[in-house]
mmCIF file of C-alpha atoms and ligand atoms in Angstrom:
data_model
loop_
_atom_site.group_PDB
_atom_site.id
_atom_site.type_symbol
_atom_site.label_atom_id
_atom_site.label_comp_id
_atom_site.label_asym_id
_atom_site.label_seq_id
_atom_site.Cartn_x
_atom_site.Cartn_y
_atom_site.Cartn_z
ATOM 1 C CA UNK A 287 0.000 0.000 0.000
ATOM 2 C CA UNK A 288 1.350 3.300 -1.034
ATOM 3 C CA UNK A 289 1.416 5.859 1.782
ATOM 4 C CA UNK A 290 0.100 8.787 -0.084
ATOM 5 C CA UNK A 291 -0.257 11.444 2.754
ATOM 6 C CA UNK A 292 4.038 11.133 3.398
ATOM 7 C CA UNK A 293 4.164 11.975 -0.647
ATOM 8 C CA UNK A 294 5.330 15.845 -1.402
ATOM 9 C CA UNK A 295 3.017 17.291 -4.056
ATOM 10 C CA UNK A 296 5.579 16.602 -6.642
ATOM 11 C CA UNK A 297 5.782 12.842 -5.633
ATOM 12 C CA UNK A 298 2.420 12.573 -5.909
ATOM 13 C CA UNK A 299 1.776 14.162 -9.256
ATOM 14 C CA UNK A 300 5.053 11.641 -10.279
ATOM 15 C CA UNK A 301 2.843 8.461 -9.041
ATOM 16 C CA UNK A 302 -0.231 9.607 -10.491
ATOM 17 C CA UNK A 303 1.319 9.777 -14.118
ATOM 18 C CA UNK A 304 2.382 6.419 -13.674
ATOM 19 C CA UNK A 305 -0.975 5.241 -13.371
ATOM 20 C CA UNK A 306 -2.253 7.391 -15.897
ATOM 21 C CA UNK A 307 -4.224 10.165 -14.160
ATOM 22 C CA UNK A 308 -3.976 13.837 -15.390
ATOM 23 C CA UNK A 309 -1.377 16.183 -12.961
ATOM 24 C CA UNK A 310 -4.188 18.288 -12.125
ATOM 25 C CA UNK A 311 -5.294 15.865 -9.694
ATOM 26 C CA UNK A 312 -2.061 15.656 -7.185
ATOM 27 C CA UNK A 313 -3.422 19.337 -6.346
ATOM 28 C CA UNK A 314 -6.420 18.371 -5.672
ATOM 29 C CA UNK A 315 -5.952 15.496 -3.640
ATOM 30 C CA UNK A 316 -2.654 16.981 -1.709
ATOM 31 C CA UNK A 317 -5.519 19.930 -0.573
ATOM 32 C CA UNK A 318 -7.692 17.133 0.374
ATOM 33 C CA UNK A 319 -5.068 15.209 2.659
ATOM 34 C CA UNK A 320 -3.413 18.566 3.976
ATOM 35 C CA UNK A 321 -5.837 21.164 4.581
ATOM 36 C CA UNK A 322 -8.895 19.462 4.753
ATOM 37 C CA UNK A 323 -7.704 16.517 6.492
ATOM 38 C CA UNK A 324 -10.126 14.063 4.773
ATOM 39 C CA UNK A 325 -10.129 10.557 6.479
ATOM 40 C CA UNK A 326 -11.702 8.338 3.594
ATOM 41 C CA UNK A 327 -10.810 9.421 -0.171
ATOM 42 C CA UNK A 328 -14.748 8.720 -0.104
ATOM 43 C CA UNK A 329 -14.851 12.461 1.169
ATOM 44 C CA UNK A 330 -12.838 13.657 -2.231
ATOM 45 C CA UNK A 331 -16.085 15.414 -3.259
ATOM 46 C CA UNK A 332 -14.525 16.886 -6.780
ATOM 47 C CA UNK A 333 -12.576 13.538 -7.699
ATOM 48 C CA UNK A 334 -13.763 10.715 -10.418
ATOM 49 C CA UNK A 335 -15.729 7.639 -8.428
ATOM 50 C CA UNK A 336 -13.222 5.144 -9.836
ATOM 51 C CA UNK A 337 -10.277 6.595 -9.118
ATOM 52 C CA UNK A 338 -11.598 7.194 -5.186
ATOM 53 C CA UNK A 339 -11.662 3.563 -5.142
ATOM 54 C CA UNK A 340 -8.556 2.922 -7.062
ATOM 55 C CA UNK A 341 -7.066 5.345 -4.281
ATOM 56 C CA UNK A 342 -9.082 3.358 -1.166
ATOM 57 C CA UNK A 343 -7.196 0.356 -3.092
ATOM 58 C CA UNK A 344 -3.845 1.042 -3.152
ATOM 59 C CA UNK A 345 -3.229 3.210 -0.376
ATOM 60 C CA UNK A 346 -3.187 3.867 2.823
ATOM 61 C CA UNK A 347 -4.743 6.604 5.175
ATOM 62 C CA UNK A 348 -6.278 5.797 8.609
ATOM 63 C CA UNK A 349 -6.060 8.423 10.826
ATOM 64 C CA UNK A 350 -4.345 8.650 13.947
ATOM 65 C CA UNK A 351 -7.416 8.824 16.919
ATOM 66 C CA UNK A 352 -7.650 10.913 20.584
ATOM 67 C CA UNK A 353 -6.468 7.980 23.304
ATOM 68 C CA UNK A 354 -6.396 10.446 25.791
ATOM 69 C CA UNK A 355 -7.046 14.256 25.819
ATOM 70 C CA UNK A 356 -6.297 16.884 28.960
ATOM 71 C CA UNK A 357 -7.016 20.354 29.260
ATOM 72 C CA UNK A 358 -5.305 22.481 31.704
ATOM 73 C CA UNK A 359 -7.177 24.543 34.027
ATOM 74 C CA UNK A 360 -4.698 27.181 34.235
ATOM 75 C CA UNK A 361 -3.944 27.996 30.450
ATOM 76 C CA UNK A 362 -6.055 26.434 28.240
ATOM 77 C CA UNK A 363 -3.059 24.087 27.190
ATOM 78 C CA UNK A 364 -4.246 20.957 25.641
ATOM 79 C CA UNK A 365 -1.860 17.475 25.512
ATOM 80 C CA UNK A 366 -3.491 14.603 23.228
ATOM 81 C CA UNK A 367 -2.476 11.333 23.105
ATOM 82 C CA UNK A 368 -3.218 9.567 19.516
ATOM 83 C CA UNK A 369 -3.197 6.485 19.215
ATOM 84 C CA UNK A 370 -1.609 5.402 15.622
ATOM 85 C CA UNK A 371 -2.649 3.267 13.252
ATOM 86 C CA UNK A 372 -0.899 0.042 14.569
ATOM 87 C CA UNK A 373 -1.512 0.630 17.578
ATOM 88 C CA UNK A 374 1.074 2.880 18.957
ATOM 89 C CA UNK A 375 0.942 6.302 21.146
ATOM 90 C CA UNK A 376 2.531 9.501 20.398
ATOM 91 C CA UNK A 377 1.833 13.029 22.624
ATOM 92 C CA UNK A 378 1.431 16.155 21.041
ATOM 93 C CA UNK A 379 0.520 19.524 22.908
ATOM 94 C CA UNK A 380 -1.421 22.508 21.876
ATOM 95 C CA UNK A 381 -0.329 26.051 23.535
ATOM 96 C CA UNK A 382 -1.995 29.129 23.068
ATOM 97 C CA UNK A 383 0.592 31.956 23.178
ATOM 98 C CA UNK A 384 0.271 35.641 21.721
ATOM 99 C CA UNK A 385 1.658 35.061 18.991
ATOM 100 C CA UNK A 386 -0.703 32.221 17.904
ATOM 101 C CA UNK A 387 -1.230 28.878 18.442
ATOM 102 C CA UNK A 388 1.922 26.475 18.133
ATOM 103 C CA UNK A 389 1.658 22.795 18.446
ATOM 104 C CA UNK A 390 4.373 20.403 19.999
ATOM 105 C CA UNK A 391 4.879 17.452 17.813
ATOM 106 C CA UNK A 392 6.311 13.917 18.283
ATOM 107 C CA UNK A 393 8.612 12.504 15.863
ATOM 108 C CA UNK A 394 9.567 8.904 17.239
ATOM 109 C CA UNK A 395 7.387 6.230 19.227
ATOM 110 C CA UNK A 396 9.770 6.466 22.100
ATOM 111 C CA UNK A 397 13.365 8.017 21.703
ATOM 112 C CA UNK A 398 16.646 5.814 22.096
ATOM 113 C CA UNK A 399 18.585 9.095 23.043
ATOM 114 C CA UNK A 400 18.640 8.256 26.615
ATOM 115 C CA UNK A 401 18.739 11.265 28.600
ATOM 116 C CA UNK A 402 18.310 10.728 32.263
ATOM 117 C CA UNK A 403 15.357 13.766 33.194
ATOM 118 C CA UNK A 404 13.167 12.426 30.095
ATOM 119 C CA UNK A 405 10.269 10.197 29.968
ATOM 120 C CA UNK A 406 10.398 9.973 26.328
ATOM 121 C CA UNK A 407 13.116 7.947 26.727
ATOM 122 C CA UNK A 408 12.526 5.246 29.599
ATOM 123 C CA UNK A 409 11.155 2.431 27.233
ATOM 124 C CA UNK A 410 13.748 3.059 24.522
ATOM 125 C CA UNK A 411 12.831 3.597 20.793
ATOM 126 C CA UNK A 412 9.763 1.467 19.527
ATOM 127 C CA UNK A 413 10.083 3.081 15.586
ATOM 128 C CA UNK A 414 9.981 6.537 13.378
ATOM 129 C CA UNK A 415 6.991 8.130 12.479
ATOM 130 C CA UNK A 416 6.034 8.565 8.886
ATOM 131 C CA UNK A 417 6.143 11.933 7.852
ATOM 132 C CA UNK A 418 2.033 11.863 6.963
ATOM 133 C CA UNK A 419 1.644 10.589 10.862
ATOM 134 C CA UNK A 420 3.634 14.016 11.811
ATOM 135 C CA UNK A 421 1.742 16.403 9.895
ATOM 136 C CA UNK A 422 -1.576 14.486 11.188
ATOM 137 C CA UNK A 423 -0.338 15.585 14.607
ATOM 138 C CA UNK A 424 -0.430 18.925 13.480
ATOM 139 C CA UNK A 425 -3.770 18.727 11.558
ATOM 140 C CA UNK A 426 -5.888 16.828 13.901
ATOM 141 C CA UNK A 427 -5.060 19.146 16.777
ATOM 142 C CA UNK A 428 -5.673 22.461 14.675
ATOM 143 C CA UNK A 429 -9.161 20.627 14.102
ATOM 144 C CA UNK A 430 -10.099 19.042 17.402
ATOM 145 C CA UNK A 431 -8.544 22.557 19.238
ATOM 146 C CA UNK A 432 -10.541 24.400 16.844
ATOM 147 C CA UNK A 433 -8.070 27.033 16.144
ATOM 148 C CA UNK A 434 -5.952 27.913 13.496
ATOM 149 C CA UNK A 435 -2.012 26.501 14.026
ATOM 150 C CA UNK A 436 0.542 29.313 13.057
ATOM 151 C CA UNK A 437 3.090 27.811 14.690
ATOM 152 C CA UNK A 438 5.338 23.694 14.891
ATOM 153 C CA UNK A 439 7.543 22.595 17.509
ATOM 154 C CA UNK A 440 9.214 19.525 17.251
ATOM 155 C CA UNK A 441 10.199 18.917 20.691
ATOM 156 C CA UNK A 442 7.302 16.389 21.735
ATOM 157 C CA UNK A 443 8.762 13.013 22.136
ATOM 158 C CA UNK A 444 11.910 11.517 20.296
ATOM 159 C CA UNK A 445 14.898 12.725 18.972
ATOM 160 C CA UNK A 446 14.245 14.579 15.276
ATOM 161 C CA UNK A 447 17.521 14.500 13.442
ATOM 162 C CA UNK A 448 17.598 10.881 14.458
ATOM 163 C CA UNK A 449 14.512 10.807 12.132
ATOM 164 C CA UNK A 450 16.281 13.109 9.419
ATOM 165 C CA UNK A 451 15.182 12.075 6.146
ATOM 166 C CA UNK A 452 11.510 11.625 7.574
ATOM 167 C CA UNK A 453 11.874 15.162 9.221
ATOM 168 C CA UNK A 454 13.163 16.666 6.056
ATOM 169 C CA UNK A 455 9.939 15.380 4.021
ATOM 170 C CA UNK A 456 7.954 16.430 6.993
ATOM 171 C CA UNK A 457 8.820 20.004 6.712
ATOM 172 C CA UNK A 458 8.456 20.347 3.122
ATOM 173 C CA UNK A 459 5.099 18.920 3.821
ATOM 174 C CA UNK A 460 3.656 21.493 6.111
ATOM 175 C CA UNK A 461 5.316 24.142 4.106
ATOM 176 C CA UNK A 462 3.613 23.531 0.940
ATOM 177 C CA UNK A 463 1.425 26.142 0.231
ATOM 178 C CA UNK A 464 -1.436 23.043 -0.993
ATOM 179 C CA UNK A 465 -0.784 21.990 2.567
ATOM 180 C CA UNK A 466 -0.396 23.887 5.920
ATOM 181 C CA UNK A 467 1.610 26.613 4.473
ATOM 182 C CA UNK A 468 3.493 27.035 7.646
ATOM 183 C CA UNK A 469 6.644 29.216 7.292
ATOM 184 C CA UNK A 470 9.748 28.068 8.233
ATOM 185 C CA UNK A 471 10.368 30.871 10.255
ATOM 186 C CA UNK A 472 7.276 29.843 12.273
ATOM 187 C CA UNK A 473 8.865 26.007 12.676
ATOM 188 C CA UNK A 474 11.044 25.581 15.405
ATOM 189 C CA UNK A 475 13.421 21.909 15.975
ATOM 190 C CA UNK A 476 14.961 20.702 18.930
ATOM 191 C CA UNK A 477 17.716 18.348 19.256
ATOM 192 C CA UNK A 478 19.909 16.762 22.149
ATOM 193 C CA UNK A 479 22.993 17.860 19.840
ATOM 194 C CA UNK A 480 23.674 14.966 16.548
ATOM 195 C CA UNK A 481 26.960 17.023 15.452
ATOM 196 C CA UNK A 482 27.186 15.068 12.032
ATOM 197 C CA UNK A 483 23.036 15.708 11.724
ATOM 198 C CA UNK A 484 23.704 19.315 12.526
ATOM 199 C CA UNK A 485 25.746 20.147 10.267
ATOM 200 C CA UNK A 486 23.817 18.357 7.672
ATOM 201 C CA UNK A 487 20.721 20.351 8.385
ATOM 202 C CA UNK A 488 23.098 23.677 8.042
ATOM 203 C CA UNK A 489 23.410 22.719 4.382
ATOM 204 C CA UNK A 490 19.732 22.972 3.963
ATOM 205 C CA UNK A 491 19.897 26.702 4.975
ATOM 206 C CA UNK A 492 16.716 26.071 6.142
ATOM 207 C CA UNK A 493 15.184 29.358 7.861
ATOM 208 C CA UNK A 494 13.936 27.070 10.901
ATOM 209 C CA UNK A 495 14.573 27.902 14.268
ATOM 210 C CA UNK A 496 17.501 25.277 15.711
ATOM 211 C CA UNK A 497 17.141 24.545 19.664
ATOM 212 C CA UNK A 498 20.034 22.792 21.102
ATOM 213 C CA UNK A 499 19.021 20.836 24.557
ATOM 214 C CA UNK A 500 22.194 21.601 25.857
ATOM 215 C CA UNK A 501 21.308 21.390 29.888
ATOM 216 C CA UNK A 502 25.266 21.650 30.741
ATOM 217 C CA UNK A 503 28.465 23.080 29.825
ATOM 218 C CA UNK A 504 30.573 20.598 30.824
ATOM 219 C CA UNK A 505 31.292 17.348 29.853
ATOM 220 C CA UNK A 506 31.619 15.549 33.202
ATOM 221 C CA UNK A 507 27.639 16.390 33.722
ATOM 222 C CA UNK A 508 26.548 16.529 30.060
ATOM 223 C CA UNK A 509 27.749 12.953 29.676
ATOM 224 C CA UNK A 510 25.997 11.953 32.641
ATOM 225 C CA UNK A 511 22.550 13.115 32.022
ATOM 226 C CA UNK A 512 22.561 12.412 28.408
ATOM 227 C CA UNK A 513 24.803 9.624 27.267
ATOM 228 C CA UNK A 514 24.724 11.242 23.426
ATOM 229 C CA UNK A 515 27.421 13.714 25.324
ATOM 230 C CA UNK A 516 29.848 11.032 25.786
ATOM 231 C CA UNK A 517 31.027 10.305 22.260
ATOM 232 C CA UNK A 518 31.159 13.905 20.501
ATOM 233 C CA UNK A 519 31.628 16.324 23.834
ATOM 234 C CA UNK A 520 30.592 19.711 24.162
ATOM 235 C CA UNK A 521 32.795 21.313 22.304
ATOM 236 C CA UNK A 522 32.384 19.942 19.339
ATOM 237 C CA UNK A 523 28.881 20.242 19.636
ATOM 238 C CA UNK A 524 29.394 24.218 20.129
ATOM 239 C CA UNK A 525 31.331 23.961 16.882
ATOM 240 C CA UNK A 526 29.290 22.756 15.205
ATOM 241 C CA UNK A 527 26.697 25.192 16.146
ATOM 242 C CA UNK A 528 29.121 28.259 15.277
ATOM 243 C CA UNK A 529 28.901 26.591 11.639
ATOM 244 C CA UNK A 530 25.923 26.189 11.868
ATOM 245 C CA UNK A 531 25.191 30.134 11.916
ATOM 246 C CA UNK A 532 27.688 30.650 10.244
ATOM 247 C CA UNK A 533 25.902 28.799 7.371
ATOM 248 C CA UNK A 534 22.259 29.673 7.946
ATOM 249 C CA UNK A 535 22.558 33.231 9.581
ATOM 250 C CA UNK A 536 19.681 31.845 12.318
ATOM 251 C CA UNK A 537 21.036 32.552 16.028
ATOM 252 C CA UNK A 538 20.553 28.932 17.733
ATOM 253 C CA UNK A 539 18.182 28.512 21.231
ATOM 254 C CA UNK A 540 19.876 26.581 23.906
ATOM 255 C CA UNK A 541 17.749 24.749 26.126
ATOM 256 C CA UNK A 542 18.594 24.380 29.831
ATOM 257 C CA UNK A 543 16.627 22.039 31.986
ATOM 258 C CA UNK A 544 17.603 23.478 35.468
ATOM 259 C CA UNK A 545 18.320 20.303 37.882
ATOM 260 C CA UNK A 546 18.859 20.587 41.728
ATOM 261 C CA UNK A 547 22.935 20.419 42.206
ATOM 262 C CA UNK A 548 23.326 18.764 38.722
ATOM 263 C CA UNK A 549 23.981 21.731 36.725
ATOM 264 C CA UNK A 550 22.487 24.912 38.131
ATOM 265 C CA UNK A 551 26.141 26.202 40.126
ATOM 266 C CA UNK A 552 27.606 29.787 39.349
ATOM 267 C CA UNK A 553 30.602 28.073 37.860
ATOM 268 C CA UNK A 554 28.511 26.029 35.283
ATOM 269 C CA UNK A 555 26.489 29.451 34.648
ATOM 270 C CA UNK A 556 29.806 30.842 33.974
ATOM 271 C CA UNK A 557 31.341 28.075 31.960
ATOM 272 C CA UNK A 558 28.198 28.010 29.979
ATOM 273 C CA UNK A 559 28.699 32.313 29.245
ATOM 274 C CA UNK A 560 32.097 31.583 28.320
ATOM 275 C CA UNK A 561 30.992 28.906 25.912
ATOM 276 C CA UNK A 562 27.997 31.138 23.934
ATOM 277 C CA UNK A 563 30.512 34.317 23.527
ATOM 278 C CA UNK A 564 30.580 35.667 20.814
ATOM 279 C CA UNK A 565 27.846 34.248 19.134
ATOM 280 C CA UNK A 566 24.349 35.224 18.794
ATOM 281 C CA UNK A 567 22.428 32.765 21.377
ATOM 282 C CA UNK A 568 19.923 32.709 23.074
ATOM 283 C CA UNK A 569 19.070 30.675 26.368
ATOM 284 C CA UNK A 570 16.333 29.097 27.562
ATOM 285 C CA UNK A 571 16.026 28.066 30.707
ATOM 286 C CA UNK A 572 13.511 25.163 31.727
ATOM 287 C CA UNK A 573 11.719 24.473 35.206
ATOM 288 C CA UNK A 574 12.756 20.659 35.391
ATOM 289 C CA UNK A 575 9.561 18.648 35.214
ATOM 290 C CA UNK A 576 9.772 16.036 37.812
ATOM 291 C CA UNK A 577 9.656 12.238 36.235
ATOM 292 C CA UNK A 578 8.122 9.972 38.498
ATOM 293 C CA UNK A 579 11.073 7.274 37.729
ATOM 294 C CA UNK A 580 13.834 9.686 37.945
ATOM 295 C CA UNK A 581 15.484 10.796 40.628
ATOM 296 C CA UNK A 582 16.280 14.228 39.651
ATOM 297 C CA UNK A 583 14.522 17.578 40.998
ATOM 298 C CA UNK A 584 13.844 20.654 39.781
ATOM 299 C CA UNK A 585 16.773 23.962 40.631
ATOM 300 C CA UNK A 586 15.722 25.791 43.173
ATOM 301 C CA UNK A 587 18.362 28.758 41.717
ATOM 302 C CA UNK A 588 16.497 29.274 38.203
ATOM 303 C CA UNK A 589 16.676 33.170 38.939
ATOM 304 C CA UNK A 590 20.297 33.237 39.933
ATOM 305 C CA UNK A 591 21.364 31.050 37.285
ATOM 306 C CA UNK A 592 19.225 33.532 35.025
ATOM 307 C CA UNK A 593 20.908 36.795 36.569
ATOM 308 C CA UNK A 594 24.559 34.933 36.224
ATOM 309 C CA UNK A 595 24.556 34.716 32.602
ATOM 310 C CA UNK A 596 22.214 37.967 32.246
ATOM 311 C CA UNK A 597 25.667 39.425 34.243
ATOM 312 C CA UNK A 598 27.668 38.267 31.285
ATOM 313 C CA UNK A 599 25.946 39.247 28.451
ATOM 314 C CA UNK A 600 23.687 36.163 27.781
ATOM 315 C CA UNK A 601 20.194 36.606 26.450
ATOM 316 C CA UNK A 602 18.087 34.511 28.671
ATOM 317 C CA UNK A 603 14.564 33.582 28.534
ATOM 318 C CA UNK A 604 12.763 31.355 31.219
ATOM 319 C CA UNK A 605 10.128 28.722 30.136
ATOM 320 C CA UNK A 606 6.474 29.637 31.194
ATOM 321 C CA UNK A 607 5.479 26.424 32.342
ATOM 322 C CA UNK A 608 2.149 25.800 30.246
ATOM 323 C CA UNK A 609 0.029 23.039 31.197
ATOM 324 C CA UNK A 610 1.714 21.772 34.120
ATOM 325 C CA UNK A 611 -1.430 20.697 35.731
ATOM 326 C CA UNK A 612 -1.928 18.026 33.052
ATOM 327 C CA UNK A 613 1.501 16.617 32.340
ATOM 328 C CA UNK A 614 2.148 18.715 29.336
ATOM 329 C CA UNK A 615 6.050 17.352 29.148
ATOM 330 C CA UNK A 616 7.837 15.166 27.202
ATOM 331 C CA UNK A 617 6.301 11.860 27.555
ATOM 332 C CA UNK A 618 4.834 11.678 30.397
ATOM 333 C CA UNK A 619 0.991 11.072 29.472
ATOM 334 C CA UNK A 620 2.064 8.239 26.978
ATOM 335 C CA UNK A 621 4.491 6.784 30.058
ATOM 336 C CA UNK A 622 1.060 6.631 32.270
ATOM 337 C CA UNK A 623 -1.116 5.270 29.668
ATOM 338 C CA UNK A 624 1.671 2.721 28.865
ATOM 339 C CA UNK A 625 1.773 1.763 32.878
ATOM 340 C CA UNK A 626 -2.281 1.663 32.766
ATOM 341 C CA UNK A 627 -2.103 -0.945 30.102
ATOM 342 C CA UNK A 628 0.645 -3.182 31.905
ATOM 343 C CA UNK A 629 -1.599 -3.146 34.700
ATOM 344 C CA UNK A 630 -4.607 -4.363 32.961
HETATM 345 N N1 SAH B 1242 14.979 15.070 21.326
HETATM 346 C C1 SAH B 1242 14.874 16.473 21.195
HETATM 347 C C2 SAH B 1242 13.457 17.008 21.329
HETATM 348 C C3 SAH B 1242 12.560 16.456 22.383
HETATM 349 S S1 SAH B 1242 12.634 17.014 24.028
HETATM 350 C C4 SAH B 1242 15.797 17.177 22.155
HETATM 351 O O1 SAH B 1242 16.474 16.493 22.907
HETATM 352 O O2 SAH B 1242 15.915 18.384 22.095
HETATM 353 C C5 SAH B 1242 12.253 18.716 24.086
HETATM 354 C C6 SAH B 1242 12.996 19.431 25.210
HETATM 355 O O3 SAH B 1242 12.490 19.085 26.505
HETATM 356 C C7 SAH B 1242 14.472 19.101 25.237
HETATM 357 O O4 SAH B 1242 15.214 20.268 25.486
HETATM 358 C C8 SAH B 1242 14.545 18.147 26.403
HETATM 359 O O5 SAH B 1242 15.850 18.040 26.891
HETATM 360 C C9 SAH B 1242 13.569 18.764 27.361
HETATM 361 N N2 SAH B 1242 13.096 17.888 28.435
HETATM 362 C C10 SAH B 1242 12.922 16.556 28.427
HETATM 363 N N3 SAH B 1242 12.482 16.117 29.613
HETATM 364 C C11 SAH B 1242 12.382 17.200 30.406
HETATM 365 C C12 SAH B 1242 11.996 17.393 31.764
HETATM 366 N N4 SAH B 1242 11.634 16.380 32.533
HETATM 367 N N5 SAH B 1242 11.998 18.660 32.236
HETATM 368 C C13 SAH B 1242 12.372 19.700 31.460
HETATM 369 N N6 SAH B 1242 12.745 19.582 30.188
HETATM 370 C C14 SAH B 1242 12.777 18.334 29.661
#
């Protein structure tokens, strides 16, 4: 079965030649899979009767469908849990901010990345998404939400330039103006730091935003809360994201989950200034969310930390913490649903 809604337009006007349609069609039916969001090709309204079945045939398109859904009290924050096609559960998290809505998209079934404050990560890697089961993430909760999406953030659960090619196809997806038409100024991705998958992404010049989770600036600690540390180090990683601007011109985000005497000393703060000079930064620092299975706490020096680098010339931001009531972080609702099932 072909998986038509992972097809660019221009893939799908290729495989429609081949079986003998006219190219006018791949338009049509690219609007129909990524702005409508139709769930049968039954709903293709302006499309021939035989080739809707021909379509219901030879491909594939089930939906992905709410497993669990929690709004927060506080901000309006919603986290779904969709269950996939086969079976499988990815998170993705609706925020309402200002500037417009931006959704927080999975990329993996689990993550293999292994860092020590993430639930993503506890049950290992179970596969990649396709790219169609990304951008449903990002259709089905502008839908269900009711509200326009202006903005992507792939920082739900797994590790995205460990999904590259898939990632690749997934932005050029959503950025099709027959599909989402998202901007990639308005696309943000996050990764724990794959120097090789870095500086393959710089070649793209891709106008996305780049977050680094870099949560220490030195590699005793770095290698000890995320084991990716302990091959490539942080200075190579900080090379690579000097190239990196130096390639694209975009001034990289470096996240910084503050943990209680783990990385959140004056020392680190200033190792960590001493690292960034010089190059357009920015920092963001993160209230750790407590993990049930870990036992690693939240900082209790966020604002000194903040005022340390602020001292040194460091742009710092703090994370609002959206949707805490309702375990809006990184793999924690699929984690409980997964521990509700074992149980049963
Ligand atoms: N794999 C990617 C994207 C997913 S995680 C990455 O590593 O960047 C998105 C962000 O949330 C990362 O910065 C990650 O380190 C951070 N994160 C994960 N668990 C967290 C927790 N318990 N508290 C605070 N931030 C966390």
């Amino acid at each position: 079965m072909a998986d038509i809604k992972s097809m660019t337009l221009q893939e799908l006007a290729a495989w429609l030649k081949e079986q003998g349609e006219p190219a006018f069609r791949a338009g049509q039916i690219f609007r129909w899979l990524h702005q409508r969001g139709a769930s049968d090709f039954e709903e293709m309204s302006d499309l021939p009767k035989p080739l809707r079945q021909k379509l219901a045939q030879t491909c594939l398109l089930a939906l992905p469908t709410v497993a669990r859904k929690q709004v927060s009290a506080q901000d309006g924050t919603i986290k779904y849990l969709w269950r996939l096609a086969d079976g499988n559960c990815v998170e993705s998290v609706l925020m309402r901010y200002q500037h417009g809505n931006t959704v927080c998209i999975s990329c993996q079934v689990g993550c293999r990345m292994g860092c020590a404050f993430c639930a993503s990560t506890i049950a290992g890697k179970v596969r990649d998404l396709t790219a169609g089961e990304m951008v449903d993430q990002v259709l089905l909760t502008q839908r269900d939400g009711g509200a326009p999406v202006s903005n992507i953030v792939l920082m739900g659960i797994g590790e995205p330039l460990d999904n590259f090619d898939t990632v690749m196809r997934f932005l050029e997806l959503v950025n099709c103006p027959d599909g989402l038409n998202i901007g990639m100024r308005h696309i943000s991705l996050s990764t724990c730091g794959l120097v090789e998958q870095i500086d393959k992404l710089a070649g793209y010049g891709l106008q996305l935003t780049l977050s680094v989770s870099l949560h220490a600036p030195d590699d005793q600690t770095r290698s000890k809360i995320m084991p990716v540390n302990r091959s490539v180090g942080v200075e190579r990683l900080i090379a690579a994201c000097r190239r990196y601007f130096q390639r694209t011109g975009r001034r990289i985000s470096y996240e910084y989950a503050m943990i209680d005497g783990v990385n959140d000393s004056d020392w680190q703060a200033d190792l960590l200034a001493g690292l960034l000079k010089g190059m357009p930064a920015h920092v963001n620092l993160i209230p750790l969310n407590q993990v049930e299975e870990s036992p690693l706490r939240p900082s209790r020096r966020v604002a000194a930390f903040q005022k340390r680098l602020e001292s040194r010339g460091i742009t710092v931001t703090v994370r609002r913490r959206l949707g805490s009531d309702i375990d809006a972080s990184c793999g924690q609702l699929r984690r409980k649903a997964m521990a509700a099932q074992e149980q049963t």
